[in-house]
Coordinates of C-alpha atoms and ligand atoms in Angstrom, one line a residue:
M215 CA -77.2 63.4 -23.7
S216 CA -81.1 63.7 -22.6
D217 CA -82.6 66.0 -20.1
P218 CA -86.0 63.9 -19.8
G219 CA -89.2 65.9 -19.1
K220 CA -88.0 69.2 -18.5
T221 CA -89.9 72.0 -20.5
L222 CA -88.1 73.9 -22.9
L223 CA -89.7 77.5 -24.6
V224 CA -87.9 78.6 -28.0
T225 CA -88.8 82.2 -29.0
G226 CA -88.9 82.0 -32.9
G227 CA -88.9 78.6 -33.0
G228 CA -90.9 78.2 -35.9
R229 CA -88.1 78.8 -38.6
G230 CA -84.5 78.8 -39.2
I231 CA -82.0 78.3 -36.2
G232 CA -84.8 78.1 -33.6
A233 CA -86.9 75.3 -35.4
A234 CA -83.2 73.1 -35.0
I235 CA -83.2 74.0 -31.4
C236 CA -86.6 72.5 -31.1
R237 CA -85.9 69.8 -33.0
I238 CA -82.7 68.6 -31.7
G239 CA -84.3 69.9 -28.0
A240 CA -87.2 67.4 -28.5
A241 CA -84.7 64.6 -30.0
R242 CA -83.0 65.1 -26.4
G243 CA -86.1 64.8 -24.9
Y244 CA -87.4 68.3 -23.9
R245 CA -91.0 69.1 -24.1
V246 CA -90.8 71.8 -26.5
A247 CA -93.0 75.2 -26.8
V248 CA -92.8 76.4 -30.1
N249 CA -93.3 80.4 -30.3
Y250 CA -93.6 82.1 -33.6
A251 CA -94.9 85.4 -35.4
E252 CA -97.4 84.8 -38.4
N253 CA -95.9 81.2 -39.8
D254 CA -98.5 79.2 -38.7
A255 CA -98.1 76.6 -41.5
A256 CA -94.0 76.8 -40.6
A257 CA -95.0 76.0 -36.6
K258 CA -97.6 73.2 -37.3
S259 CA -95.7 71.5 -39.9
L260 CA -92.4 71.4 -36.7
V261 CA -95.0 70.0 -34.4
E262 CA -96.0 67.5 -36.3
D263 CA -92.3 66.4 -37.3
I264 CA -91.7 66.7 -33.9
E265 CA -94.5 64.6 -32.4
S266 CA -94.2 61.6 -35.3
A267 CA -90.2 61.5 -34.0
G268 CA -91.9 60.6 -30.6
G269 CA -91.3 63.9 -29.3
T270 CA -94.0 66.5 -27.2
A271 CA -94.5 69.7 -28.7
F272 CA -97.3 72.5 -29.1
A273 CA -97.0 75.8 -30.9
V274 CA -97.9 79.5 -29.4
R275 CA -98.0 81.9 -31.4
G276 CA -97.1 85.4 -30.4
D277 CA -95.0 88.5 -30.7
V278 CA -92.1 88.7 -28.3
G279 CA -91.9 92.5 -28.1
S280 CA -95.8 92.6 -27.1
E281 CA -95.9 92.7 -23.2
P282 CA -99.6 91.0 -23.3
D283 CA -98.6 88.3 -26.0
V284 CA -95.5 87.6 -23.9
L285 CA -97.5 86.9 -20.9
A286 CA -99.9 85.2 -23.1
I287 CA -97.2 82.8 -24.1
F288 CA -95.9 81.9 -20.6
E289 CA -99.4 81.2 -19.4
A290 CA -99.6 78.7 -22.2
I291 CA -97.1 77.1 -20.9
D292 CA -98.0 77.3 -17.6
R293 CA -101.4 75.5 -18.3
K294 CA -100.1 73.1 -20.5
W295 CA -96.9 71.5 -18.1
G296 CA -97.1 73.9 -14.7
R297 CA -93.0 74.3 -15.4
L298 CA -90.5 75.9 -17.0
D299 CA -87.0 74.3 -17.3
A300 CA -85.2 76.3 -20.0
L301 CA -85.8 79.4 -22.2
V302 CA -83.7 80.2 -25.8
N303 CA -84.5 84.1 -26.6
N304 CA -84.1 83.2 -30.0
A305 CA -86.8 85.5 -31.7
G306 CA -84.9 88.5 -33.8
V307 CA -85.0 90.1 -36.8
V308 CA -83.3 92.3 -39.2
D309 CA -84.3 94.9 -41.8
R310 CA -83.2 96.2 -45.1
K311 CA -79.5 97.3 -45.9
A312 CA -79.3 100.8 -44.7
R313 CA -77.1 103.7 -43.4
I314 CA -78.0 105.3 -40.1
D315 CA -78.9 108.8 -42.2
E316 CA -81.5 106.4 -44.2
M317 CA -83.4 104.6 -40.8
S318 CA -86.3 105.9 -39.6
A319 CA -87.3 105.8 -36.1
A320 CA -90.0 103.7 -36.7
R321 CA -87.4 100.8 -38.1
I322 CA -85.0 101.6 -35.1
E323 CA -87.5 101.1 -32.2
R324 CA -89.0 97.8 -34.0
M325 CA -85.7 96.1 -34.0
M326 CA -85.1 97.2 -30.6
R327 CA -88.6 96.6 -29.4
I328 CA -88.3 92.8 -31.1
N329 CA -84.9 91.8 -30.7
I330 CA -84.1 93.6 -26.8
V331 CA -87.4 94.0 -25.4
G332 CA -88.4 91.2 -26.4
S333 CA -85.6 89.0 -25.0
L334 CA -85.8 91.0 -21.8
L335 CA -89.6 90.3 -20.9
C336 CA -89.1 86.7 -22.2
A337 CA -86.3 86.6 -19.4
R338 CA -88.1 88.4 -16.9
E339 CA -91.2 85.7 -17.1
A340 CA -88.9 82.8 -17.3
V341 CA -87.0 84.2 -14.3
K342 CA -90.4 84.6 -12.3
R343 CA -91.0 80.8 -13.2
M344 CA -87.5 78.9 -12.4
S345 CA -85.6 81.3 -9.9
T346 CA -85.4 79.6 -6.4
R347 CA -86.5 82.8 -4.9
H348 CA -89.3 82.4 -6.3
G349 CA -89.9 78.8 -5.4
G350 CA -88.8 77.3 -8.5
Q351 CA -86.2 74.4 -9.6
G352 CA -83.8 76.2 -11.2
G353 CA -82.9 76.4 -15.1
A354 CA -81.6 77.9 -17.8
I355 CA -81.7 80.9 -20.8
V356 CA -79.7 80.7 -23.9
N357 CA -80.0 84.2 -25.5
L358 CA -79.5 84.3 -29.3
S359 CA -77.1 87.6 -30.1
S360 CA -74.9 87.9 -33.3
I361 CA -70.8 88.8 -34.0
A362 CA -72.5 91.5 -35.4
A363 CA -72.2 93.0 -32.1
T364 CA -68.5 92.7 -32.3
L365 CA -67.9 93.9 -36.0
G366 CA -70.7 96.7 -35.7
G367 CA -72.9 96.3 -38.6
S368 CA -71.7 99.1 -40.5
G369 CA -73.5 100.2 -43.8
E370 CA -75.6 97.4 -43.9
Y371 CA -77.5 97.7 -40.1
V372 CA -76.0 99.4 -37.3
D373 CA -79.5 99.0 -35.4
Y374 CA -79.2 95.3 -35.5
A375 CA -75.6 95.0 -34.4
A376 CA -76.3 97.4 -31.4
S377 CA -79.7 95.8 -30.3
K378 CA -77.1 92.3 -30.2
G379 CA -74.9 94.5 -27.9
A380 CA -77.5 95.2 -26.1
I381 CA -78.2 91.1 -25.7
N382 CA -74.6 90.4 -24.7
A383 CA -74.5 93.1 -22.0
F384 CA -77.7 91.2 -20.8
T385 CA -76.3 88.2 -20.7
I386 CA -73.8 89.0 -18.6
G387 CA -75.7 91.3 -16.2
L388 CA -78.4 88.7 -15.8
S389 CA -76.5 85.5 -15.5
K390 CA -74.8 87.5 -12.5
E391 CA -78.2 89.0 -10.8
V392 CA -79.2 85.0 -10.8
A393 CA -76.2 83.0 -10.4
T394 CA -77.2 81.9 -6.9
E395 CA -80.7 81.6 -7.8
G396 CA -79.9 78.1 -9.8
I397 CA -80.2 79.8 -13.3
R398 CA -77.2 80.0 -15.6
V399 CA -77.5 82.7 -18.6
N400 CA -75.8 82.6 -21.7
A401 CA -75.2 83.7 -25.3
V402 CA -74.4 82.1 -28.6
S403 CA -73.6 84.3 -31.1
P404 CA -73.8 83.0 -34.6
G405 CA -71.8 84.2 -37.8
I406 CA -73.2 83.8 -41.1
I407 CA -76.2 81.2 -41.0
D408 CA -77.9 80.0 -44.0
T409 CA -81.7 80.2 -43.0
E410 CA -84.3 82.9 -44.3
I411 CA -83.5 86.2 -42.1
H412 CA -81.2 87.2 -44.9
A413 CA -84.0 86.6 -47.5
S414 CA -86.7 88.9 -45.0
G415 CA -83.8 91.6 -45.0
G416 CA -84.0 91.8 -48.4
Q417 CA -80.6 90.1 -49.2
P418 CA -81.8 86.6 -50.9
H419 CA -78.1 86.1 -51.5
R420 CA -76.4 87.1 -48.4
V421 CA -75.1 84.1 -47.5
E422 CA -73.6 83.4 -50.9
A423 CA -72.2 87.2 -50.8
M424 CA -70.7 86.7 -47.3
R425 CA -68.5 83.2 -47.4
E426 CA -65.6 84.4 -48.9
F427 CA -65.3 86.8 -45.6
V428 CA -65.5 83.2 -43.2
P429 CA -62.0 81.8 -42.3
M430 CA -63.7 78.5 -42.7
K431 CA -65.3 79.6 -46.2
R432 CA -68.9 78.6 -45.7
A433 CA -71.7 79.7 -44.2
G434 CA -72.9 77.4 -41.0
T435 CA -76.0 75.6 -40.9
A436 CA -78.9 76.4 -38.1
E437 CA -78.0 72.7 -36.7
E438 CA -74.7 74.0 -36.0
I439 CA -76.2 76.8 -33.8
A440 CA -78.7 74.4 -32.0
H441 CA -75.8 72.3 -30.6
A442 CA -73.9 75.2 -29.2
V443 CA -77.4 76.3 -27.7
L444 CA -78.3 72.9 -26.1
W445 CA -74.8 71.9 -24.7
F446 CA -75.6 75.8 -22.8
L447 CA -78.4 74.6 -21.9
S448 CA -77.2 70.9 -20.7
D449 CA -76.2 70.0 -16.8
E450 CA -72.7 69.1 -19.1
A451 CA -72.2 73.5 -19.0
S452 CA -73.3 73.3 -15.5
Y453 CA -70.4 75.9 -14.3
A454 CA -70.7 78.3 -17.8
T455 CA -72.9 80.9 -17.3
G456 CA -72.0 84.6 -18.5
S457 CA -70.5 83.4 -21.6
V458 CA -70.8 84.9 -24.5
M459 CA -69.9 82.1 -27.7
N460 CA -68.7 82.6 -30.9
V461 CA -70.0 80.1 -33.6
S462 CA -68.9 81.6 -36.6
G463 CA -66.5 79.7 -38.2
G464 CA -63.8 81.7 -37.3
R465 CA -65.0 84.9 -38.2
Ligands
NAP690 P1 -85.4 83.1 -39.3 O1 -85.0 82.4 -39.8 O2 -85.8 84.6 -40.0 O3 -86.8 83.0 -38.4 C1 -87.0 84.0 -37.4 C2 -88.0 83.0 -36.7 O4 -88.1 84.1 -35.5 C3 -89.6 82.7 -37.3 O5 -90.2 81.8 -36.4 C4 -90.2 84.2 -36.7 O6 -91.8 84.0 -36.7 C5 -89.8 84.2 -35.8 N1 -90.6 85.7 -35.2 C6 -89.7 87.0 -35.8 N2 -90.5 88.0 -35.4 C7 -90.6 87.7 -33.9 C8 -91.8 88.4 -32.9 N3 -91.7 89.6 -32.7 N4 -92.2 87.3 -32.1 C9 -92.1 85.8 -31.8 N5 -91.6 85.5 -33.1 C10 -90.8 85.8 -33.6 O7 -84.3 83.9 -38.1 P2 -83.0 83.2 -37.9 O8 -81.7 83.5 -39.1 O9 -83.5 81.4 -37.5 O10 -82.5 83.5 -36.5 C11 -82.5 83.4 -35.4 C12 -81.8 84.0 -34.3 O11 -80.7 84.0 -34.7 C13 -82.1 85.8 -34.7 O12 -82.3 86.3 -33.1 C14 -81.1 86.2 -35.2 O13 -80.6 87.3 -34.7 C15 -79.9 85.4 -34.9 N6 -78.8 85.4 -36.0 C16 -78.7 85.0 -36.9 C17 -78.1 84.7 -38.0 C18 -78.2 84.4 -39.3 O14 -77.2 84.3 -40.3 N7 -79.4 83.6 -39.4 C19 -77.1 85.0 -37.5 C20 -76.5 85.6 -36.0 C21 -77.7 85.9 -35.5 P3 -92.5 83.3 -38.2 O15 -91.9 82.0 -38.5 O16 -93.8 83.3 -38.0 O17 -92.2 84.3 -39.2

């Protein structure tokens, strides 16, 4: 199905799951704002790919954990398109494998700032634009959680798991807050997905190592997560709100 002319912001859209959401979203007719943190080349190349396939996209750099950056990201979309129909809170980070007694306050604060505060700030700005309470036309928000929220991340990253637990609670609470304002809010909770996030946390072979713990005995692809996200954004999911859906190969 397509959503011609609708606008979509994907945070952390330059690489990995976010990039797959941008590509598939653009192919379905969304105009896509590709937010990213640092990797200009990846975001630029993605926008070029989308445009050469006939889609519409632009790249907008900014740290979702910084309020001035978040305001600037949304203002860039206001200037360019003057409307927002969908937000995917996808930007997220992990950190080095560590126990709680090895974690610095700075590490924990960075994790919470990007994974939680970033998602809440972006949702705030999206609600201001999409809610019928504020004169908007409604819309949809999808948050990227993780099955770590229910498994706990013990011995690896309980801080990351806790940040995704907060995302689940936020998804449920926000969905009820804006349910009569034309906005649906859902979350997709991936299992182990083959992206560069594992190498960024110092575990480049994590996908291979975790395979045996997945009932389907394989990692998922970014595209398999993107399809679930785009279903939640679409009118096919018109009665779904406050849902947290595992897409995890059965784990
Ligand atoms: P990834 O491959 O590491 O890509 C992360 C993207 O987020 C990059 O585009 C990066 O920008 C951007 N980003 C990082 N920090 C940011 C910030 N502060 N502000 C804005 N953008 C930022 O990650 P992924 O594996 O696709 O993960 C995407 C989401 O899925 C995350 O929320 C993650 O927690 C969740 N998830 C992933 C898995 C998995 O196994 N991969 C499992 C469960 C949940 P640059 O390109 O500029 O660096």
